[in-house]
Tab-separated table of C-alpha atoms and ligand atoms in Angstrom:
chain	number	residue	atom	x	y	z
V	4	MET	CA	140.542	125.576	147.574
V	5	THR	CA	138.170	127.519	149.805
V	6	LYS	CA	135.131	128.857	148.001
V	7	PRO	CA	133.522	132.297	148.265
V	8	ILE	CA	130.091	130.781	149.063
V	9	LYS	CA	128.797	127.431	150.264
V	10	PHE	CA	125.356	126.085	149.546
V	11	THR	CA	123.886	123.313	151.709
V	12	LEU	CA	120.511	121.650	151.203
V	13	ASN	CA	118.606	121.216	154.467
V	14	ALA	CA	115.385	119.701	153.126
V	15	GLN	CA	113.602	118.823	149.913
V	16	ASP	CA	109.922	118.339	149.180
V	17	GLY	CA	109.374	117.163	145.636
V	18	ALA	CA	111.575	119.433	143.514
V	19	ALA	CA	111.371	122.264	146.088
V	20	ARG	CA	114.565	122.879	148.073
V	21	GLN	CA	115.316	124.576	151.361
V	22	GLY	CA	118.960	125.429	151.744
V	23	THR	CA	121.480	127.638	153.486
V	24	LEU	CA	123.701	129.878	151.387
V	25	GLN	CA	126.817	130.769	153.396
V	26	THR	CA	128.204	134.117	152.255
V	27	ARG	CA	131.029	136.270	153.555
V	28	ARG	CA	128.359	138.476	155.144
V	29	GLY	CA	126.489	135.687	156.865
V	30	PRO	CA	124.118	132.841	156.115
V	31	ILE	CA	121.021	133.255	153.930
V	32	GLU	CA	118.149	130.813	154.140
V	33	THR	CA	116.685	129.866	150.761
V	34	PRO	CA	114.387	130.131	148.888
V	35	VAL	CA	115.049	133.839	149.338
V	36	PHE	CA	113.496	136.996	147.897
V	37	MET	CA	115.827	139.957	147.285
V	38	PRO	CA	114.323	143.449	147.517
V	39	VAL	CA	115.629	145.531	144.612
V	40	GLY	CA	117.817	148.498	145.536
V	41	THR	CA	118.265	149.977	142.076
V	42	ALA	CA	120.211	153.149	142.829
V	43	GLY	CA	121.638	152.204	146.221
V	44	THR	CA	118.229	152.435	147.860
V	45	VAL	CA	115.303	150.060	148.185
V	46	LYS	CA	112.865	152.827	147.299
V	47	GLY	CA	110.745	154.027	150.201
V	48	VAL	CA	112.318	151.827	152.921
V	49	ARG	CA	114.956	152.715	155.488
V	50	PHE	CA	117.739	150.201	156.015
V	51	GLU	CA	116.784	149.836	159.699
V	52	GLU	CA	113.409	148.566	158.562
V	53	LEU	CA	114.915	146.148	156.046
V	54	GLU	CA	116.966	144.740	158.933
V	55	GLY	CA	114.127	144.798	161.480
V	56	SER	CA	112.227	141.666	162.485
V	57	ASP	CA	109.217	142.676	160.371
V	58	LEU	CA	111.113	142.429	157.061
V	59	ASP	CA	114.491	140.960	157.987
V	60	ALA	CA	115.812	140.989	154.398
V	61	GLN	CA	119.026	138.944	154.277
V	62	LEU	CA	120.101	139.973	150.807
V	63	ILE	CA	119.357	142.971	148.592
V	64	LEU	CA	120.115	143.687	144.949
V	65	GLY	CA	121.988	146.671	143.497
V	66	ASN	CA	122.012	147.716	139.828
V	67	THR	CA	125.444	148.090	138.281
V	68	TYR	CA	124.201	150.163	135.350
V	69	HIS	CA	122.453	152.770	137.492
V	70	LEU	CA	125.218	153.096	140.113
V	71	TRP	CA	127.903	153.291	137.435
V	72	LEU	CA	126.178	156.212	135.702
V	73	ARG	CA	125.170	157.927	138.949
V	74	PRO	CA	126.823	158.678	141.351
V	75	GLY	CA	129.629	157.046	139.336
V	76	ILE	CA	132.183	154.489	140.297
V	77	GLU	CA	134.783	156.998	141.575
V	78	VAL	CA	132.366	158.286	144.213
V	79	ILE	CA	131.577	154.770	145.453
V	80	LYS	CA	135.265	153.843	145.381
V	81	SER	CA	136.226	156.832	147.488
V	82	CYS	CA	133.553	155.811	150.006
V	83	GLY	CA	135.005	152.300	150.285
V	84	GLY	CA	132.531	150.298	148.189
V	85	LEU	CA	128.760	150.001	147.996
V	86	HIS	CA	128.163	148.478	151.451
V	87	LYS	CA	129.879	151.424	153.142
V	88	PHE	CA	128.454	153.993	150.727
V	89	ILE	CA	124.845	153.052	151.441
V	90	GLY	CA	125.262	151.803	155.030
V	91	TRP	CA	124.237	148.152	154.582
V	92	GLU	CA	126.292	145.438	156.242
V	93	ARG	CA	124.307	142.438	155.080
V	94	ALA	CA	124.816	140.557	151.818
V	95	MET	CA	124.306	142.185	148.444
V	96	LEU	CA	124.051	140.946	144.876
V	97	THR	CA	124.706	143.189	141.899
V	98	ASP	CA	123.473	142.550	138.378
V	99	SER	CA	125.854	143.016	135.450
V	100	GLY	CA	124.181	145.946	133.709
V	101	GLY	CA	123.458	143.730	130.706
V	102	PHE	CA	119.720	143.747	131.210
V	103	GLN	CA	119.474	147.545	131.569
V	104	VAL	CA	121.543	148.040	128.419
V	105	TRP	CA	119.329	145.507	126.636
V	106	SER	CA	116.258	147.484	127.796
V	107	LEU	CA	117.584	150.544	125.937
V	108	GLY	CA	116.687	148.719	122.698
V	109	ALA	CA	117.538	150.754	119.626
V	110	LEU	CA	119.655	153.158	121.698
V	111	ARG	CA	122.440	150.597	122.037
V	112	LYS	CA	124.939	149.143	119.577
V	113	LEU	CA	126.106	145.597	120.153
V	114	THR	CA	129.462	144.211	119.034
V	115	GLU	CA	131.536	141.183	119.988
V	116	GLU	CA	133.483	143.480	122.302
V	117	GLY	CA	130.498	144.789	124.253
V	118	ALA	CA	127.593	147.233	124.177
V	119	GLU	CA	127.826	150.905	123.277
V	120	PHE	CA	124.938	153.083	124.370
V	121	ARG	CA	123.880	156.566	125.381
V	122	SER	CA	123.342	157.263	129.071
V	123	HIS	CA	119.666	157.806	129.935
V	124	ILE	CA	120.823	160.557	132.317
V	125	ASP	CA	122.918	162.921	130.178
V	126	GLY	CA	123.042	161.296	126.732
V	127	SER	CA	126.803	160.693	126.961
V	128	LEU	CA	128.277	157.779	125.018
V	129	GLN	CA	129.127	154.812	127.268
V	130	PHE	CA	130.597	151.358	126.753
V	131	LEU	CA	129.902	148.263	128.815
V	132	SER	CA	131.646	144.911	128.311
V	133	PRO	CA	132.217	141.778	130.405
V	134	GLU	CA	135.520	143.245	131.625
V	135	VAL	CA	134.071	146.669	132.466
V	136	SER	CA	131.115	145.079	134.276
V	137	MET	CA	133.447	142.913	136.406
V	138	GLU	CA	135.610	145.949	137.197
V	139	ILE	CA	132.581	147.985	138.292
V	140	GLN	CA	131.198	145.133	140.406
V	141	ALA	CA	134.605	144.690	142.075
V	142	VAL	CA	134.579	148.346	143.141
V	143	LEU	CA	130.966	148.001	144.291
V	144	GLY	CA	132.238	145.076	146.371
V	145	SER	CA	128.988	143.141	146.134
V	146	ASP	CA	129.086	139.636	147.606
V	147	LEU	CA	127.388	137.986	144.639
V	148	VAL	CA	128.390	139.173	141.163
V	149	MET	CA	126.552	138.452	137.914
V	150	ALA	CA	128.298	137.632	134.626
V	151	PHE	CA	127.691	140.080	131.762
V	152	ASP	CA	125.116	138.589	129.388
V	153	GLU	CA	123.044	139.368	126.326
V	154	CYS	CA	119.305	138.866	126.390
V	155	ALA	CA	117.572	137.976	123.111
V	156	PRO	CA	114.134	139.533	122.571
V	157	GLY	CA	111.252	137.183	123.426
V	158	GLU	CA	110.105	137.078	119.799
V	159	ALA	CA	113.615	136.365	118.391
V	160	SER	CA	113.939	133.519	115.870
V	161	HIS	CA	115.834	130.321	116.650
V	162	GLY	CA	118.825	131.591	114.672
V	163	GLU	CA	118.930	135.005	116.350
V	164	THR	CA	118.486	133.489	119.802
V	165	SER	CA	121.201	130.932	119.136
V	166	ALA	CA	123.668	133.666	118.114
V	167	SER	CA	122.734	135.671	121.201
V	168	ALA	CA	123.195	132.668	123.534
V	169	GLU	CA	126.574	131.953	121.909
V	170	LEU	CA	127.620	135.545	122.565
V	171	THR	CA	126.431	135.192	126.170
V	172	ALA	CA	128.650	132.090	126.549
V	173	ARG	CA	131.709	133.912	125.143
V	174	TRP	CA	130.958	136.884	127.423
V	175	ALA	CA	130.547	134.486	130.374
V	176	ARG	CA	134.055	133.146	129.720
V	177	ARG	CA	135.468	136.686	129.514
V	178	SER	CA	133.546	137.674	132.665
V	179	ARG	CA	135.049	134.723	134.521
V	180	ALA	CA	138.603	135.478	133.337
V	181	ARG	CA	138.481	139.174	134.311
V	182	PHE	CA	136.685	138.361	137.566
V	183	GLN	CA	139.461	135.967	138.625
V	184	GLN	CA	142.164	138.516	137.824
V	185	LEU	CA	140.348	141.157	139.859
V	186	GLN	CA	140.103	138.830	142.873
V	187	ILE	CA	143.853	138.206	142.704
V	188	GLU	CA	144.561	141.916	142.285
V	189	GLY	CA	142.465	142.641	145.400
V	190	ALA	CA	140.188	145.039	143.507
V	191	ASP	CA	137.092	143.822	145.385
V	192	LEU	CA	136.235	146.513	147.955
V	193	GLY	CA	133.853	144.228	149.868
V	194	ARG	CA	136.477	141.614	150.650
V	195	ARG	CA	136.413	139.973	154.077
V	196	ASP	CA	139.439	138.131	155.294
V	197	GLU	CA	137.988	136.969	158.574
V	198	CYS	CA	135.265	134.581	157.360
V	199	ALA	CA	135.708	131.008	158.467
V	200	ASP	CA	135.619	128.308	155.775
V	201	LEU	CA	135.064	130.867	153.018
V	202	SER	CA	137.603	132.614	150.820
V	203	GLY	CA	136.249	136.084	151.632
V	204	GLN	CA	136.194	136.875	147.920
V	205	GLN	CA	133.241	137.691	145.676
V	206	ALA	CA	131.172	134.871	144.166
V	207	LEU	CA	130.315	134.866	140.458
V	208	PHE	CA	127.038	133.612	138.949
V	209	GLY	CA	126.641	132.523	135.311
V	210	ILE	CA	123.433	133.241	133.384
V	211	VAL	CA	121.481	130.840	131.180
V	212	GLN	CA	119.854	132.473	128.126
V	213	GLY	CA	118.066	131.050	125.069
V	214	SER	CA	114.666	132.769	125.244
V	215	SER	CA	111.750	130.319	124.764
V	216	HIS	CA	113.767	127.797	122.699
V	217	LEU	CA	114.217	124.818	124.991
V	218	ASP	CA	117.053	123.233	123.001
V	219	LEU	CA	118.973	126.526	123.164
V	220	ARG	CA	118.261	126.808	126.900
V	221	ARG	CA	119.764	123.340	127.455
V	222	GLU	CA	122.753	124.204	125.303
V	223	SER	CA	123.256	127.542	127.076
V	224	LEU	CA	123.154	125.829	130.482
V	225	ALA	CA	125.709	123.221	129.367
V	226	ARG	CA	128.068	125.963	128.104
V	227	ILE	CA	127.773	127.997	131.305
V	228	VAL	CA	128.236	124.958	133.576
V	229	GLU	CA	131.292	123.938	131.547
V	230	ILE	CA	132.891	127.346	132.232
V	231	GLY	CA	132.052	126.854	135.910
V	232	PHE	CA	130.460	129.371	138.287
V	233	ASP	CA	129.604	129.580	141.987
V	234	GLY	CA	125.877	129.855	141.220
V	235	TYR	CA	123.602	129.742	138.191
V	236	ALA	CA	120.830	132.065	137.054
V	237	ILE	CA	118.032	131.797	134.532
V	238	GLY	CA	117.843	135.105	132.662
V	239	GLY	CA	115.638	136.470	129.881
V	240	LEU	CA	112.318	135.579	131.507
V	241	SER	CA	109.526	137.838	132.726
V	242	VAL	CA	110.257	140.096	129.743
V	243	GLY	CA	106.737	140.006	128.299
V	244	GLU	CA	106.387	136.332	127.368
V	245	GLU	CA	103.251	134.350	128.268
V	246	LYS	CA	103.321	132.580	131.642
V	247	PRO	CA	103.178	129.029	130.142
V	248	VAL	CA	106.346	129.877	128.164
V	249	MET	CA	108.126	130.901	131.368
V	250	TRP	CA	107.093	127.681	133.144
V	251	SER	CA	108.138	125.516	130.202
V	252	VAL	CA	111.629	127.063	130.310
V	253	ILE	CA	111.941	126.626	134.088
V	254	ASP	CA	110.609	123.047	133.881
V	255	GLU	CA	113.257	122.317	131.266
V	256	VAL	CA	116.241	124.085	132.835
V	257	ALA	CA	115.871	123.791	136.640
V	258	PRO	CA	116.174	119.970	136.860
V	259	LEU	CA	119.411	120.150	134.832
V	260	MET	CA	121.054	122.848	136.970
V	261	PRO	CA	123.855	121.754	139.347
V	262	VAL	CA	122.241	120.454	142.550
V	263	ASP	CA	124.918	121.819	144.880
V	264	CYS	CA	124.777	125.464	143.674
V	265	PRO	CA	122.161	128.170	144.232
V	266	ARG	CA	119.677	128.687	141.382
V	267	TYR	CA	118.509	132.227	140.756
V	268	LEU	CA	115.477	133.166	138.644
V	269	MET	CA	116.135	136.762	137.575
V	270	GLY	CA	113.423	139.425	137.681
V	271	VAL	CA	110.541	137.134	138.741
V	272	GLY	CA	107.849	137.795	139.877
V	273	THR	CA	104.437	137.880	141.618
V	274	PRO	CA	103.950	136.091	144.965
V	275	GLU	CA	102.289	133.232	143.067
V	276	ASP	CA	105.261	133.031	140.663
V	277	LEU	CA	107.686	132.787	143.596
V	278	VAL	CA	105.832	129.867	145.168
V	279	GLU	CA	105.439	128.105	141.805
V	280	ALA	CA	109.117	128.588	140.909
V	281	ALA	CA	110.212	127.413	144.378
V	282	ALA	CA	108.129	124.282	143.712
V	283	ARG	CA	110.333	123.753	140.639
V	284	GLY	CA	113.593	123.984	142.607
V	285	ILE	CA	114.492	127.693	142.335
V	286	ASP	CA	116.339	129.215	145.334
V	287	MET	CA	116.647	132.965	144.681
V	288	PHE	CA	114.386	135.715	143.339
V	289	ASP	CA	114.337	139.458	142.789
V	290	CYS	CA	111.585	141.697	141.521
V	291	VAL	CA	110.578	145.368	141.613
V	292	LEU	CA	106.858	144.528	142.006
V	293	PRO	CA	106.502	144.987	145.802
V	294	THR	CA	108.252	148.365	145.776
V	295	ARG	CA	107.047	149.738	142.420
V	296	ASN	CA	103.431	148.655	142.870
V	297	GLY	CA	103.485	149.927	146.443
V	298	ARG	CA	104.314	153.391	145.120
V	299	ASN	CA	101.448	153.056	142.635
V	300	GLY	CA	98.876	152.291	145.323
V	301	GLN	CA	98.735	148.539	144.881
V	302	ALA	CA	99.061	146.092	147.773
V	303	PHE	CA	99.746	142.367	147.501
V	304	THR	CA	97.783	140.391	150.066
V	305	SER	CA	97.074	136.774	150.907
V	306	ARG	CA	93.707	137.249	149.186
V	307	GLY	CA	95.001	138.882	146.019
V	308	LYS	CA	95.772	142.457	145.029
V	309	VAL	CA	94.160	145.464	146.712
V	310	ASN	CA	94.046	148.792	144.902
V	311	VAL	CA	94.170	151.289	147.713
V	312	LYS	CA	92.739	154.135	145.620
V	313	ASN	CA	89.443	152.254	145.206
V	314	ALA	CA	86.493	154.192	146.687
V	315	ARG	CA	85.104	151.036	148.284
V	316	TRP	CA	87.802	151.260	150.994
V	317	ALA	CA	86.908	154.879	151.919
V	318	SER	CA	85.472	153.885	155.338
V	319	ASP	CA	86.909	150.375	155.647
V	320	SER	CA	88.480	149.933	159.070
V	321	ARG	CA	90.096	146.563	158.269
V	322	PRO	CA	93.843	146.234	157.654
V	323	LEU	CA	95.166	145.623	154.140
V	324	ASP	CA	95.567	141.943	154.939
V	325	GLU	CA	93.991	140.361	157.992
V	326	ASN	CA	96.546	137.530	157.833
V	327	CYS	CA	99.560	139.880	157.742
V	328	ARG	CA	101.464	140.653	160.953
V	329	CYS	CA	103.485	143.562	159.567
V	330	GLN	CA	103.629	146.902	161.386
V	331	VAL	CA	101.386	148.555	158.781
V	332	CYS	CA	98.652	145.939	159.053
V	333	ARG	CA	98.817	145.983	162.861
V	334	ARG	CA	98.368	149.729	163.027
V	335	HIS	CA	96.528	151.140	159.997
V	336	SER	CA	93.221	150.681	158.194
V	337	ARG	CA	92.499	150.558	154.479
V	338	ALA	CA	90.512	153.767	154.935
V	339	TYR	CA	93.578	155.583	156.289
V	340	LEU	CA	95.903	154.213	153.599
V	341	ARG	CA	93.417	155.234	150.915
V	342	HIS	CA	93.174	158.719	152.437
V	343	LEU	CA	96.985	159.058	152.371
V	344	TYR	CA	97.154	157.838	148.786
V	345	VAL	CA	94.432	160.080	147.334
V	346	SER	CA	95.893	163.052	149.253
V	347	GLY	CA	99.267	162.465	147.611
V	348	GLU	CA	100.975	161.930	150.971
V	349	MET	CA	104.416	160.305	150.676
V	350	LEU	CA	103.609	158.106	153.656
V	351	ALA	CA	101.207	156.153	151.423
V	352	SER	CA	104.113	154.883	149.305
V	353	ILE	CA	106.227	154.174	152.373
V	354	LEU	CA	103.547	152.151	154.170
V	355	LEU	CA	102.420	150.235	151.081
V	356	THR	CA	106.009	149.385	150.171
V	357	HIS	CA	106.637	148.154	153.709
V	358	HIS	CA	103.588	145.911	153.684
V	359	ASN	CA	104.330	144.564	150.181
V	360	LEU	CA	107.905	143.663	151.102
V	361	ALA	CA	106.661	142.053	154.332
V	362	PHE	CA	104.198	139.998	152.315
V	363	PHE	CA	106.832	138.819	149.804
V	364	LEU	CA	109.384	138.024	152.515
V	365	ASP	CA	106.768	136.275	154.695
V	366	THR	CA	105.664	134.204	151.738
V	367	MET	CA	109.242	132.969	151.346
V	368	ARG	CA	109.407	132.258	155.082
V	369	GLY	CA	106.280	130.136	154.699
V	370	VAL	CA	107.820	128.339	151.716
V	371	ARG	CA	110.977	127.551	153.691
V	372	GLN	CA	109.113	126.350	156.790
V	373	SER	CA	106.754	124.147	154.812
V	374	ILE	CA	109.598	122.530	152.841
V	375	ARG	CA	111.388	121.813	156.114
V	376	SER	CA	108.280	120.266	157.664
V	377	GLY	CA	107.400	118.291	154.529
V	378	ASP	CA	104.173	120.246	154.133
V	379	PHE	CA	104.989	122.295	151.039
V	380	THR	CA	102.321	120.739	148.773
V	381	ASN	CA	99.655	121.756	151.256
V	382	PHE	CA	101.140	125.259	151.696
V	383	ARG	CA	101.255	125.772	147.920
V	384	ARG	CA	97.637	124.673	147.435
V	385	LYS	CA	96.307	126.842	150.282
V	386	PHE	CA	98.362	129.841	149.168
V	387	THR	CA	97.002	129.649	145.611
V	388	GLU	CA	93.410	129.070	146.759
V	389	SER	CA	93.544	132.065	149.079
V	390	LEU	CA	95.081	134.338	146.394
V	391	ASN	CA	92.305	133.468	144.005
V	392	ALA	CA	89.496	133.861	146.532
V	393	SER	CA	87.188	136.543	145.169
V	394	GLU	CA	86.359	138.043	148.560
V	395	GLN	CA	88.601	140.921	149.598
R	412	ZN	ZN1	100.988	143.907	156.183
């Protein structure tokens, strides 16, 4: 049977992998960073720029929860799916909405059937379940679909986490069943019939939960792999736990994940986290840091973070990052960016977001090249040393 995606490993260096993920909207080189397009927009960046040689993002992420509540699924359906609605032809992954509902905390009510909650927009009562999430993601027509999961709080006991991971496994099975029906029914608005060697259908990823309990993580992975998905994700990390906890989970889970499928670490992280997780065999990442921090006046650079509002840059004619070749660094000084930021000019957010995305995407390019050339260990050491250099 033809598959919706194909994942090929091109090179390995230690546990780090460089692969090609064939999707119905073209090939994606991994490890890959996905800019987050929460509400159908990667905030502060035009799509032309995302596609331009400076950024060249191959894959972006859309949030099911946000798009479902606003503009609503009927609007997106009448516009022919999310790709057409927002004007993006390249590949797209959508999350399941599970994490956003989980973030509502006490505002949601969880049952075996699904999650009932009040919309953060108008307070209306809403219900999300594995079936509803699959139906929404079919209309969105994303190329990579996430199963609907439940995320246990970081501080949850072994018993609570175990129950939550069990629920995630039952929801994964229901997600898979509804997903397959929807593919047969032709509900997927992003379907492509003309892709060679691929089915043209959506691909579905399963999510491993289990919080910081390593035995539960192993069990969760085994359950999800038994159900069978096109790709596998590690969820429930970067939710406030200590860094060593996150690494212990990745060290435990990544080596056990199927070798021939993409591995996605959800919601992680800083540039350093990306390189460290790639070293442990992770292939896909998403995080709001480059866009959110850009809007808050913070730049990520090869020599650590730069707070643009800082008075010490008031007359500094250097670029944000002397090692960065992005359009912002080639053209503008720290002094100018600081001036824009303290004056409340919207261009400050736009330029900082552009540079931050360029830095994240370039970092992944460096990771890929160094794995291919067998030089990843050296790249990783130099990258970390430079980040921690005190001199800005
Ligand atoms: Zn730059």
